[in-house]
XYZ file of C-alpha atoms in Angstrom:
698
model
C 0.014 -0.094 -0.040
C 1.328 3.312 -0.922
C 2.195 6.059 1.521
C -0.293 8.826 2.036
C 1.816 11.796 1.291
C -0.901 13.529 -0.742
C -3.673 13.600 1.772
C -4.842 15.951 4.452
C -7.254 15.268 7.185
C -9.763 16.913 9.534
C -10.816 15.796 13.011
C -13.454 16.299 15.581
C -14.486 14.897 18.882
C -17.353 14.746 21.332
C -16.710 13.993 24.974
C -19.087 11.810 26.645
C -20.853 12.959 29.766
C -19.743 11.288 33.165
C -20.954 7.727 33.601
C -22.536 7.478 30.051
C -19.467 6.922 27.991
C -19.020 3.327 29.014
C -22.338 2.070 27.556
C -20.704 0.429 24.557
C -21.711 -3.244 25.159
C -24.984 -4.733 25.751
C -23.837 -6.006 29.101
C -24.161 -2.616 30.637
C -27.708 -1.348 29.953
C -28.861 -0.548 33.450
C -26.383 2.206 34.026
C -27.333 3.927 30.801
C -30.937 3.872 31.975
C -30.144 5.410 35.377
C -27.352 7.939 34.449
C -27.971 11.633 33.865
C -31.727 10.821 33.851
C -34.299 11.540 36.676
C -37.046 9.038 36.314
C -40.599 10.077 37.023
C -42.222 7.961 39.873
C -44.679 6.515 37.276
C -41.805 5.069 35.365
C -39.929 4.119 38.393
C -42.933 2.233 39.802
C -43.575 0.531 36.485
C -40.036 -0.486 36.149
C -40.091 -2.140 39.566
C -43.346 -3.942 38.775
C -42.867 -5.079 35.300
C -39.139 -5.441 34.457
C -38.087 -9.230 34.317
C -34.435 -8.391 35.156
C -31.741 -5.607 35.186
C -30.236 -6.695 31.880
C -31.351 -5.929 28.342
C -29.701 -8.512 26.091
C -30.083 -6.592 22.835
C -29.395 -2.994 23.717
C -27.479 -1.260 20.759
C -24.095 0.389 21.694
C -24.422 3.948 22.994
C -21.137 5.230 21.713
C -19.944 5.497 18.097
C -16.861 6.395 16.275
C -16.017 7.492 12.887
C -12.722 7.840 10.880
C -12.560 10.342 8.010
C -9.924 10.949 5.372
C -9.651 13.847 2.923
C -7.084 14.853 0.142
C -4.795 17.706 0.167
C -2.477 19.379 -2.139
C 0.905 17.627 -2.299
C 2.910 20.795 -2.611
C 3.163 20.987 1.154
C 6.343 18.957 1.866
C 5.837 18.733 5.678
C 4.328 15.364 7.050
C 0.825 16.057 8.194
C 0.102 15.566 11.758
C -3.239 13.903 11.679
C -4.517 11.003 9.496
C -7.939 10.647 10.775
C -10.154 11.068 13.869
C -12.834 9.136 15.753
C -15.480 10.645 17.834
C -17.763 9.456 20.389
C -21.394 10.503 20.566
C -24.479 10.000 22.693
C -28.100 10.391 22.203
C -31.142 9.449 24.330
C -34.505 8.762 23.162
C -37.602 10.250 24.889
C -39.064 8.301 27.598
C -41.819 6.109 26.227
C -44.516 4.142 27.883
C -41.984 1.742 29.182
C -39.783 4.616 30.479
C -36.773 2.773 29.370
C -33.774 4.823 27.768
C -32.718 3.352 24.338
C -29.003 3.679 23.331
C -28.513 5.206 19.835
C -25.545 5.017 17.666
C -24.847 8.362 16.008
C -21.901 8.240 13.521
C -20.091 11.585 13.198
C -19.688 11.860 9.281
C -17.485 14.455 7.687
C -17.952 16.377 4.592
C -16.394 13.702 2.387
C -19.465 11.398 3.269
C -19.589 8.262 5.396
C -15.916 7.649 6.020
C -15.255 8.148 2.538
C -12.049 9.544 0.740
C -12.428 12.644 -1.337
C -11.423 12.438 -5.001
C -10.153 8.854 -4.775
C -13.249 6.911 -5.389
C -12.129 4.603 -2.702
C -14.676 3.230 -0.369
C -14.606 2.753 3.489
C -13.329 -0.767 3.375
C -9.968 0.465 2.079
C -7.081 -0.461 4.284
C -4.349 1.871 5.599
C -1.101 0.458 6.687
C -0.208 1.341 10.224
C 3.301 1.152 11.445
C 2.928 1.741 15.110
C 0.013 2.035 17.601
C 0.524 4.168 20.724
C -1.638 5.241 23.641
C -1.403 8.897 24.897
C -3.416 11.451 26.806
C -5.914 13.971 25.170
C -2.923 16.291 24.610
C -0.923 13.829 22.721
C 1.605 13.295 25.582
C 2.688 10.221 27.399
C 0.296 8.828 30.026
C 1.500 9.321 33.530
C 0.052 6.002 34.657
C 1.494 2.985 32.727
C -1.187 0.710 33.991
C -3.814 2.577 32.268
C -1.736 2.490 29.077
C -1.615 -1.207 29.497
C -5.362 -1.462 29.930
C -5.932 0.435 26.773
C -3.586 -1.520 24.684
C -4.909 -4.822 26.064
C -8.404 -3.835 25.063
C -7.249 -3.493 21.304
C -8.073 -6.345 19.086
C -7.555 -5.305 15.566
C -5.101 -2.338 15.772
C -1.574 -3.669 15.917
C 1.759 -2.482 14.544
C 2.483 -3.355 10.939
C -1.258 -4.038 10.232
C -3.571 -2.759 7.439
C -6.720 -1.409 8.986
C -10.250 -0.214 7.875
C -12.191 2.492 9.510
C -14.656 -0.148 10.927
C -11.811 -1.873 12.794
C -10.490 1.292 14.253
C -14.158 2.236 15.229
C -14.487 -1.229 16.978
C -11.215 -0.717 18.821
C -12.226 2.653 20.155
C -15.312 1.073 21.526
C -13.220 -1.740 23.155
C -11.032 0.910 25.041
C -14.045 2.896 26.250
C -15.745 -0.581 27.300
C -12.815 -1.325 29.489
C -14.467 1.322 31.916
C -11.234 3.318 32.683
C -11.614 6.125 30.215
C -14.075 9.049 29.609
C -13.087 9.658 26.018
C -11.061 8.292 23.216
C -10.007 9.726 19.913
C -7.780 7.933 17.241
C -5.234 10.219 15.660
C -3.142 9.105 12.574
C 0.269 10.762 12.411
C 2.402 10.413 9.091
C 5.911 9.754 10.011
C 9.024 8.775 8.109
C 8.579 5.206 9.238
C 4.941 5.045 8.226
C 1.549 6.107 9.617
C 1.494 6.045 13.287
C -1.968 5.527 14.972
C -2.297 7.182 18.347
C -5.340 6.700 20.640
C -5.781 9.802 22.729
C -7.574 8.893 25.844
C -8.854 10.820 28.817
C -8.728 8.500 32.041
C -11.508 8.685 34.572
C -10.863 10.579 37.735
C -9.521 8.829 40.837
C -12.115 7.915 43.473
C -11.728 10.060 46.572
C -15.172 10.195 48.048
C -18.878 9.283 47.987
C -22.201 11.076 48.357
C -25.432 9.085 48.426
C -28.690 10.888 48.614
C -32.190 9.778 49.108
C -31.275 6.456 50.694
C -33.188 6.188 54.105
C -33.281 2.327 54.547
C -30.239 1.373 52.695
C -27.490 0.513 55.246
C -24.561 2.868 55.289
C -22.212 -0.199 55.801
C -23.549 -1.826 52.720
C -22.528 1.262 50.521
C -19.157 1.601 52.219
C -18.299 -1.975 51.713
C -19.390 -1.774 48.081
C -17.003 1.070 47.476
C -14.348 0.131 49.901
C -11.772 -1.217 47.565
C -11.822 1.714 45.170
C -10.530 4.554 47.180
C -7.510 6.300 45.377
C -8.045 4.218 42.186
C -9.332 5.348 38.870
C -13.011 4.926 38.673
C -13.944 1.908 36.567
C -17.410 2.239 34.927
C -17.842 -1.442 34.577
C -17.171 -1.910 38.313
C -19.447 0.984 39.251
C -22.162 -0.556 37.278
C -21.910 -3.758 39.196
C -22.158 -1.676 42.450
C -25.251 -0.079 41.309
C -26.681 -3.384 40.257
C -25.841 -4.703 43.792
C -27.644 -1.777 45.388
C -30.694 -2.340 43.188
C -30.594 -5.949 44.013
C -30.449 -5.143 47.658
C -33.814 -3.349 47.228
C -35.354 -6.081 45.147
C -34.271 -9.001 47.529
C -36.265 -7.238 50.351
C -39.123 -6.267 48.121
C -38.571 -2.601 48.673
C -39.595 0.127 46.098
C -36.052 1.635 45.649
C -33.269 1.835 43.024
C -30.348 4.099 41.998
C -31.912 6.676 39.760
C -28.848 8.884 39.087
C -25.104 8.763 39.257
C -22.188 11.118 38.371
C -18.659 12.005 39.045
C -18.014 15.425 40.619
C -14.857 17.371 40.601
C -12.332 15.970 42.964
C -13.232 12.431 42.265
C -16.433 12.577 44.322
C -19.104 9.941 43.089
C -22.607 11.023 43.716
C -25.430 8.466 43.803
C -29.054 9.540 43.963
C -31.465 6.689 45.251
C -35.141 6.971 44.603
C -37.226 5.345 47.458
C -40.930 5.122 47.152
C -42.365 6.124 50.557
C -45.938 5.342 51.513
C -48.006 8.597 51.135
C -51.443 7.299 52.167
C -53.145 4.013 52.843
C -56.925 3.496 52.140
C -59.419 0.685 52.342
C -61.806 -0.191 49.569
C -64.584 -2.562 50.199
C -65.611 -4.681 47.177
C -68.905 -6.709 46.786
C -68.566 -10.440 47.028
C -70.529 -11.118 43.742
C -69.936 -8.157 41.479
C -66.594 -7.038 42.670
C -67.695 -3.466 42.552
C -66.967 -0.925 45.328
C -69.536 -1.072 48.107
C -69.975 0.053 51.608
C -68.334 -2.133 54.294
C -69.404 -3.129 57.756
C -65.991 -3.147 59.305
C -64.491 -0.027 60.672
C -61.547 1.119 58.534
C -59.518 1.721 61.497
C -59.922 -1.802 62.743
C -58.115 -3.045 59.582
C -55.581 -0.310 59.363
C -54.230 -0.996 62.824
C -53.349 -4.536 61.827
C -50.881 -3.183 59.334
C -47.155 -2.972 59.916
C -46.924 -0.760 56.848
C -47.224 2.852 57.980
C -47.175 6.201 56.214
C -43.657 7.646 55.540
C -42.133 4.155 55.258
C -40.478 2.899 52.152
C -42.947 0.579 50.664
C -41.956 -3.152 50.845
C -43.953 -5.704 48.856
C -42.814 -8.504 51.312
C -44.085 -6.406 54.277
C -47.332 -5.740 52.351
C -47.816 -9.552 51.794
C -47.285 -10.081 55.458
C -49.932 -7.345 56.151
C -52.309 -9.117 53.743
C -51.866 -12.409 55.637
C -52.370 -10.703 58.969
C -55.696 -9.124 57.706
C -56.920 -12.664 56.434
C -56.181 -14.163 59.897
C -58.823 -11.797 61.492
C -61.304 -14.202 60.023
C -63.614 -11.521 58.708
C -62.306 -11.173 55.181
C -62.630 -13.379 52.249
C -60.119 -11.788 50.064
C -57.600 -8.993 50.540
C -55.002 -7.396 48.153
C -52.706 -4.266 48.209
C -52.758 -2.116 45.013
C -49.772 0.494 45.009
C -50.500 3.583 42.810
C -48.190 6.649 42.204
C -49.072 9.573 44.434
C -49.056 12.230 41.580
C -45.563 13.348 40.877
C -44.331 13.464 44.478
C -42.325 10.334 44.149
C -44.277 8.520 46.791
C -47.022 5.869 46.558
C -50.407 5.437 47.649
C -51.665 1.997 48.816
C -55.266 0.880 48.226
C -56.219 -2.160 50.184
C -59.185 -3.989 48.410
C -61.037 -6.249 50.915
C -64.035 -8.544 50.376
C -65.897 -9.184 53.736
C -67.129 -12.746 54.686
C -70.765 -13.119 56.037
C -70.451 -11.824 59.710
C -72.425 -14.474 61.605
C -74.619 -17.551 61.431
C -75.925 -20.689 62.930
C -73.872 -24.028 62.663
C -74.235 -27.696 63.834
C -71.713 -30.441 64.259
C -70.471 -33.284 66.179
C -67.372 -34.563 68.062
C -66.057 -37.342 70.444
C -65.692 -37.246 74.062
C -62.624 -38.813 75.640
C -64.392 -39.581 78.770
C -67.165 -42.122 77.685
C -65.858 -45.615 77.130
C -69.000 -47.682 76.970
C -72.727 -47.458 75.911
C -74.416 -47.579 72.567
C -73.586 -44.064 71.557
C -70.078 -44.195 73.250
C -68.575 -40.719 73.112
C -70.650 -39.144 70.589
C -71.423 -35.410 70.952
C -73.783 -33.108 68.948
C -73.236 -29.450 68.832
C -75.213 -26.275 67.949
C -73.736 -22.601 67.936
C -74.324 -19.313 66.772
C -71.347 -17.089 66.068
C -70.764 -13.535 65.039
C -67.271 -12.673 63.746
C -67.487 -8.847 63.515
C -69.576 -7.422 66.469
C -69.897 -3.566 66.020
C -67.633 -3.738 62.819
C -64.515 -3.985 65.235
C -63.653 -7.679 64.734
C -65.016 -8.689 68.109
C -66.272 -12.189 68.223
C -69.371 -13.567 69.990
C -69.947 -17.295 70.121
C -72.786 -19.104 71.838
C -72.692 -22.826 71.708
C -74.344 -25.982 73.121
C -72.827 -29.519 73.143
C -74.820 -32.451 74.145
C -73.871 -36.015 74.386
C -74.723 -39.228 76.214
C -73.629 -37.701 79.432
C -71.776 -34.521 78.422
C -73.460 -31.264 78.320
C -71.708 -27.893 77.894
C -73.315 -24.560 77.347
C -70.835 -21.752 76.633
C -70.951 -18.095 75.947
C -67.673 -16.385 74.807
C -67.101 -12.703 73.980
C -63.660 -11.842 72.574
C -62.028 -8.584 71.530
C -58.932 -9.706 69.673
C -57.208 -6.315 70.121
C -58.182 -3.884 72.918
C -58.729 -0.512 71.626
C -55.881 1.958 72.590
C -53.367 -0.798 73.458
C -50.184 -0.999 71.480
C -49.267 -4.543 72.567
C -52.013 -6.169 70.739
C -53.688 -7.548 73.832
C -56.911 -9.384 73.674
C -59.714 -9.761 76.131
C -62.232 -12.737 76.593
C -65.212 -12.871 78.772
C -66.450 -16.467 79.313
C -69.490 -18.001 81.083
C -69.829 -21.785 80.940
C -72.196 -24.462 82.419
C -70.963 -27.942 81.944
C -71.574 -31.554 82.848
C -68.789 -33.999 82.099
C -68.234 -37.668 83.015
C -66.303 -38.339 86.224
C -64.986 -41.806 85.302
C -61.548 -40.554 84.372
C -60.804 -40.420 88.071
C -63.812 -42.184 89.797
C -64.442 -44.973 87.482
C -65.802 -48.509 87.855
C -68.772 -47.762 89.879
C -70.978 -50.756 90.817
C -73.703 -51.509 88.407
C -72.052 -49.542 85.675
C -73.388 -46.339 87.313
C -71.761 -43.190 86.277
C -70.957 -39.901 88.117
C -70.878 -36.716 86.380
C -69.220 -33.507 87.436
C -70.919 -30.247 87.119
C -69.169 -27.059 86.773
C -70.214 -23.433 86.615
C -67.482 -21.275 85.467
C -67.061 -17.449 84.761
C -63.799 -15.785 83.831
C -61.967 -12.833 82.214
C -58.599 -13.481 80.277
C -56.056 -11.223 78.759
C -53.743 -12.467 76.031
C -50.842 -10.915 74.119
C -47.663 -11.680 71.995
C -44.735 -11.609 74.215
C -42.064 -12.117 71.597
C -41.943 -13.693 68.086
C -43.588 -17.279 68.329
C -44.364 -16.684 71.978
C -47.789 -15.606 73.539
C -48.916 -15.138 77.045
C -52.386 -15.487 78.874
C -53.499 -14.222 82.129
C -56.737 -14.104 83.971
C -59.190 -14.745 86.816
C -61.536 -17.666 86.657
C -64.418 -18.472 89.360
C -65.515 -22.144 89.430
C -68.461 -23.738 91.284
C -68.061 -27.536 90.993
C -69.703 -30.585 92.290
C -70.501 -34.198 91.510
C -73.860 -35.882 90.897
C -74.956 -39.394 90.468
C -76.709 -40.827 87.286
C -79.894 -39.722 88.615
C -78.725 -36.056 89.152
C -78.464 -36.048 92.852
C -75.375 -34.393 94.556
C -73.147 -36.593 96.422
C -70.002 -36.175 98.414
C -68.472 -39.833 98.326
C -68.252 -42.503 95.958
C -68.765 -46.256 96.165
C -65.371 -46.716 97.831
C -66.258 -43.930 100.382
C -63.536 -41.625 98.620
C -64.449 -38.083 98.972
C -65.646 -36.258 95.934
C -64.933 -32.769 97.089
C -62.177 -31.167 99.053
C -64.412 -29.074 101.227
C -66.542 -32.013 102.325
C -69.564 -30.144 100.919
C -71.654 -30.945 97.862
C -69.696 -28.375 95.891
C -66.162 -26.717 95.910
C -65.643 -23.070 95.110
C -62.436 -21.699 93.900
C -61.026 -18.542 92.457
C -58.218 -19.249 90.109
C -55.454 -16.777 88.972
C -54.238 -18.299 85.736
C -50.949 -17.848 83.726
C -50.211 -19.576 80.512
C -47.142 -19.225 78.002
C -47.198 -20.866 74.685
C -44.404 -21.201 72.123
C -45.232 -22.392 68.536
C -42.859 -23.014 65.732
C -44.369 -22.989 62.156
C -47.697 -24.087 63.443
C -47.581 -27.485 61.710
C -48.097 -30.594 63.507
C -44.402 -31.593 63.201
C -43.224 -28.230 64.430
C -41.818 -27.480 67.879
C -44.257 -26.563 70.642
C -44.083 -25.786 74.345
C -46.774 -24.898 76.873
C -46.444 -23.910 80.349
C -49.596 -23.456 82.461
C -49.957 -22.399 86.123
C -53.168 -22.010 88.199
C -53.207 -20.469 91.628
C -56.254 -20.875 94.036
C -56.877 -17.627 95.872
C -58.638 -18.194 99.212
C -60.419 -14.698 99.251
C -63.351 -16.493 101.117
C -62.518 -19.035 103.872
C -64.318 -21.825 102.048
C -62.443 -21.372 98.770
C -59.769 -23.663 97.891
C -56.071 -22.832 98.100
C -53.695 -24.774 95.882
C -51.265 -24.281 93.078
C -51.166 -26.385 89.995
C -48.428 -26.434 87.176
C -48.552 -28.224 83.991
C -46.178 -28.253 80.892
C -46.133 -29.891 77.570
C -43.378 -29.908 74.821
C -43.151 -31.425 71.465
C -40.247 -31.831 68.897
C -40.566 -33.124 65.294
C -37.785 -34.157 63.002
C -38.271 -35.070 59.192
C -36.447 -38.282 58.197
C -36.907 -38.723 54.518
C -40.624 -39.035 53.906
C -41.326 -40.094 57.572
C -41.910 -37.642 60.435
C -40.606 -38.535 63.752
C -42.451 -36.820 66.679
C -41.462 -36.858 70.398
C -43.640 -35.384 73.142
C -43.351 -35.039 76.815
C -45.755 -33.698 79.442
C -45.844 -33.484 83.202
C -47.596 -31.586 86.078
C -47.900 -31.236 89.796
C -50.392 -29.907 92.334
C -49.546 -28.579 95.883
C -52.332 -27.724 98.286
C -55.991 -28.558 98.833
C -57.794 -29.592 95.600
C -60.839 -31.387 94.490
C -60.160 -35.091 93.737
C -61.648 -34.873 90.339
C -59.088 -32.312 89.401
C -56.335 -34.869 89.763
C -54.241 -35.750 86.608
C -55.708 -38.666 84.902
C -53.357 -41.027 83.001
C -54.398 -43.374 80.300
C -56.446 -43.166 76.968
C -56.442 -41.889 73.437
C -54.538 -38.731 74.276
C -52.417 -40.131 77.045
C -51.192 -43.780 77.197
C -52.854 -45.781 74.434
C -53.665 -49.305 75.164
C -55.552 -48.341 78.291
C -59.051 -46.997 78.961
C -59.311 -43.257 79.766
C -57.729 -42.714 83.255
C -57.083 -46.321 83.820
C -53.315 -45.965 84.530
C -53.552 -43.695 87.419
C -55.026 -40.485 88.976
C -52.151 -38.581 90.633
C -51.235 -35.459 92.302
C -48.212 -35.542 89.760
C -47.606 -37.099 86.416
C -45.173 -37.642 83.533
C -46.218 -38.868 80.135
C -43.715 -39.524 77.250
C -44.557 -40.420 73.659
C -42.911 -41.292 70.357
C -44.480 -41.535 66.984
C -43.299 -42.252 63.474
C -45.815 -41.284 60.608
C -45.392 -41.910 56.967
C -47.531 -41.276 53.831
C -49.422 -44.218 52.392
C -52.003 -43.239 49.812
C -53.314 -39.663 49.186
C -54.705 -38.187 52.495
C -54.015 -41.456 54.307
C -50.723 -41.951 56.393
C -49.763 -44.768 58.596
C -48.292 -44.427 62.195
C -46.500 -46.455 64.758
C -46.139 -45.342 68.406
C -45.125 -46.088 71.817
C -46.422 -44.199 75.058
C -45.308 -44.289 78.695
C -47.050 -42.502 81.738
C -46.529 -42.654 85.427
C -48.007 -40.747 88.510
C -44.583 -40.675 90.200
C -46.170 -42.555 93.061
C -48.431 -39.742 93.866
C -51.648 -41.581 93.603
C -52.183 -42.113 97.363
C -51.747 -38.429 98.104
C -54.904 -37.479 96.152
C -57.781 -37.145 98.680
C -59.476 -40.396 99.167
C -56.926 -42.227 96.811
C -59.360 -42.955 94.166
C -56.564 -44.576 92.050
C -55.637 -46.906 94.899
C -59.326 -47.808 95.638
C -59.532 -48.939 91.954
C -56.296 -50.824 91.796
C -54.826 -48.557 89.078
C -51.273 -49.679 88.439
C -49.842 -46.131 88.713
C -47.634 -46.483 85.659
C -47.842 -48.377 82.277
C -46.991 -48.179 78.702
C -48.676 -48.958 75.368
C -47.559 -49.377 71.690
C -49.201 -50.004 68.525
C -49.985 -48.815 64.926
C -52.710 -46.934 63.177
C -53.833 -44.909 60.159
C -54.878 -41.186 59.998
C -56.963 -39.521 57.269
C -57.173 -35.804 56.554
C -60.685 -34.691 56.571
C -62.840 -31.539 56.835
C -63.165 -32.096 60.631
C -59.421 -32.555 60.896
C -57.300 -35.711 61.105
C -59.273 -38.697 61.933
C -57.261 -41.399 63.889
C -57.897 -44.999 64.176
C -55.304 -46.721 66.216
C -54.737 -50.252 67.588
C -52.765 -50.579 70.765
C -51.260 -53.127 73.177
C -50.352 -52.364 76.871
C -48.067 -53.868 79.292
C -50.925 -55.929 80.767
C -51.198 -57.756 77.380
C -54.519 -56.190 76.740
C -55.371 -54.774 73.381
C -57.494 -51.728 72.413
C -58.894 -49.607 69.621
C -58.596 -45.822 69.931
C -60.581 -43.391 67.796
C -59.972 -39.647 67.777
C -60.500 -36.430 65.885
C -57.512 -34.065 65.652
C -53.806 -34.555 66.499
C -52.850 -36.006 69.848
C -52.407 -33.369 72.604
């Protein structure tokens, strides 16, 4: 190729704004969307809700370069200093409906056409022989930092010494230098020397990083930002690394479901990086009631403040989708809503978000009927069957207060109960609930005083009234305290009050037909995930308060614990319970050991009736077919030798062993009533027994 002694050249350049020049590859689209652009909240919200990822695989390059050549008179004997030039240019499209910024390639063309050569007829594919390739600063002088010179040279692919290049190949290498992330501008200059044409890439390195300013980040941890930039102090800013940092910040918001992102970034004088973060704060929260059938807005029966106080999302907070989901679940657990959803909307152009909670109310109340099984009935044609009838109202006065009136009736059992519960006392910030309860019950007494002659039965009548308060103590822990008054006595099968059984064992502690007691109650409950296999612990204490001389004075403690472990498809469940009573208490209040929810293989209460007790149980359940699962189990219970200390020793009079164990197998079926249990057990007395129950074992 001949030497270009007869050509003259022109050049021009356009310097890219800070943090935009690096967008030369599809791998860095997010930064081009954020830099030098303040997004409106509508576009910001839309991008958070609709964008599938932070990468746009087919974004066009943002920078472009052109090389132009022009002829000159060959009368000038001096070598011309410039062969050609490349320029970088940027353009941004207007924000569309998607509010995404498109990168546009703009070629800087000279008067000779698109990279053409005047008067020669040669096209832009003509190659020019390059004898040497250098990297210098924008003034054509040596770079002070040789490491940056090495980065620029390492980025070159086509431009090598003693190679013939086209304009397009020079363009591509300009983009590669810019894409390295270390330079804010790059212009190729050709110098005609005696040894041939020298190609010089005149670059302008980015500033060194000496500080950071982050604006608008109220929830983003300072340590997170500091750690992200910690390794860059005193080093030249690399745009590729900066883009990764911005992506990590945006990822932090997305992982937590927060409406936030970096909206603008720039390098200030002195090497200070300024990040502007847009966080969507909650401006207002409103409740919209929808009709169950039409879905149209309607007037609700629930007070809006009753719903709003359940929400952890508050005005002025950065909106979190995860927190919003938890709030939706919380409102659903109130039991008065059929459907709940959060709809975020821009609050005008304030950069904030308005939240609209759409709720569909359930019917507030009604009558119901059902049935169940009593654990205290072990014989008879309708052994243990209970029928029930109830009226309930879930939303009294529109404040989520609940009223339940129920009647249960069985072969012997009879329970009439009225409960009124306020799940959250107004004005209390601890979410304290209050329950007022009145109950009149008649239950079988054979758990303690069984085996009456002639199969006659005893019943225990109780009239109870009480007031209880409950509140969360800490995550997964709750506490209950209250006062309960009880008037209890024993009657024979004809309904006549009696004070001694067939064995002359006393049936009351006071020696009268009834015992009266005022109980101060405390209970603490720990629940894991709430599943049957999760951990659970319950501690209960009752203290008899002798405010009246005839009232009983005693202390009773009771505790239960459960721990589950998944072993392949099988669930291994261990449980332990125990209790003790100190003081003067009614014999029918002794701990009954044995039965479906105690030691299987024995009748109800057949192991012992003690002042103390310990029961341990182990189960392994495994899936079989659909809702059916199999189970093998083993139980052990003992009264710890406390049977004789119960007034009248009802266990000793009936020759109860005081301790025993059982083991067996069974099946369980999930049903609308809960798990149905059918179990076959053997005990240590070589006796066999079927057990049927509804619900999981206590």
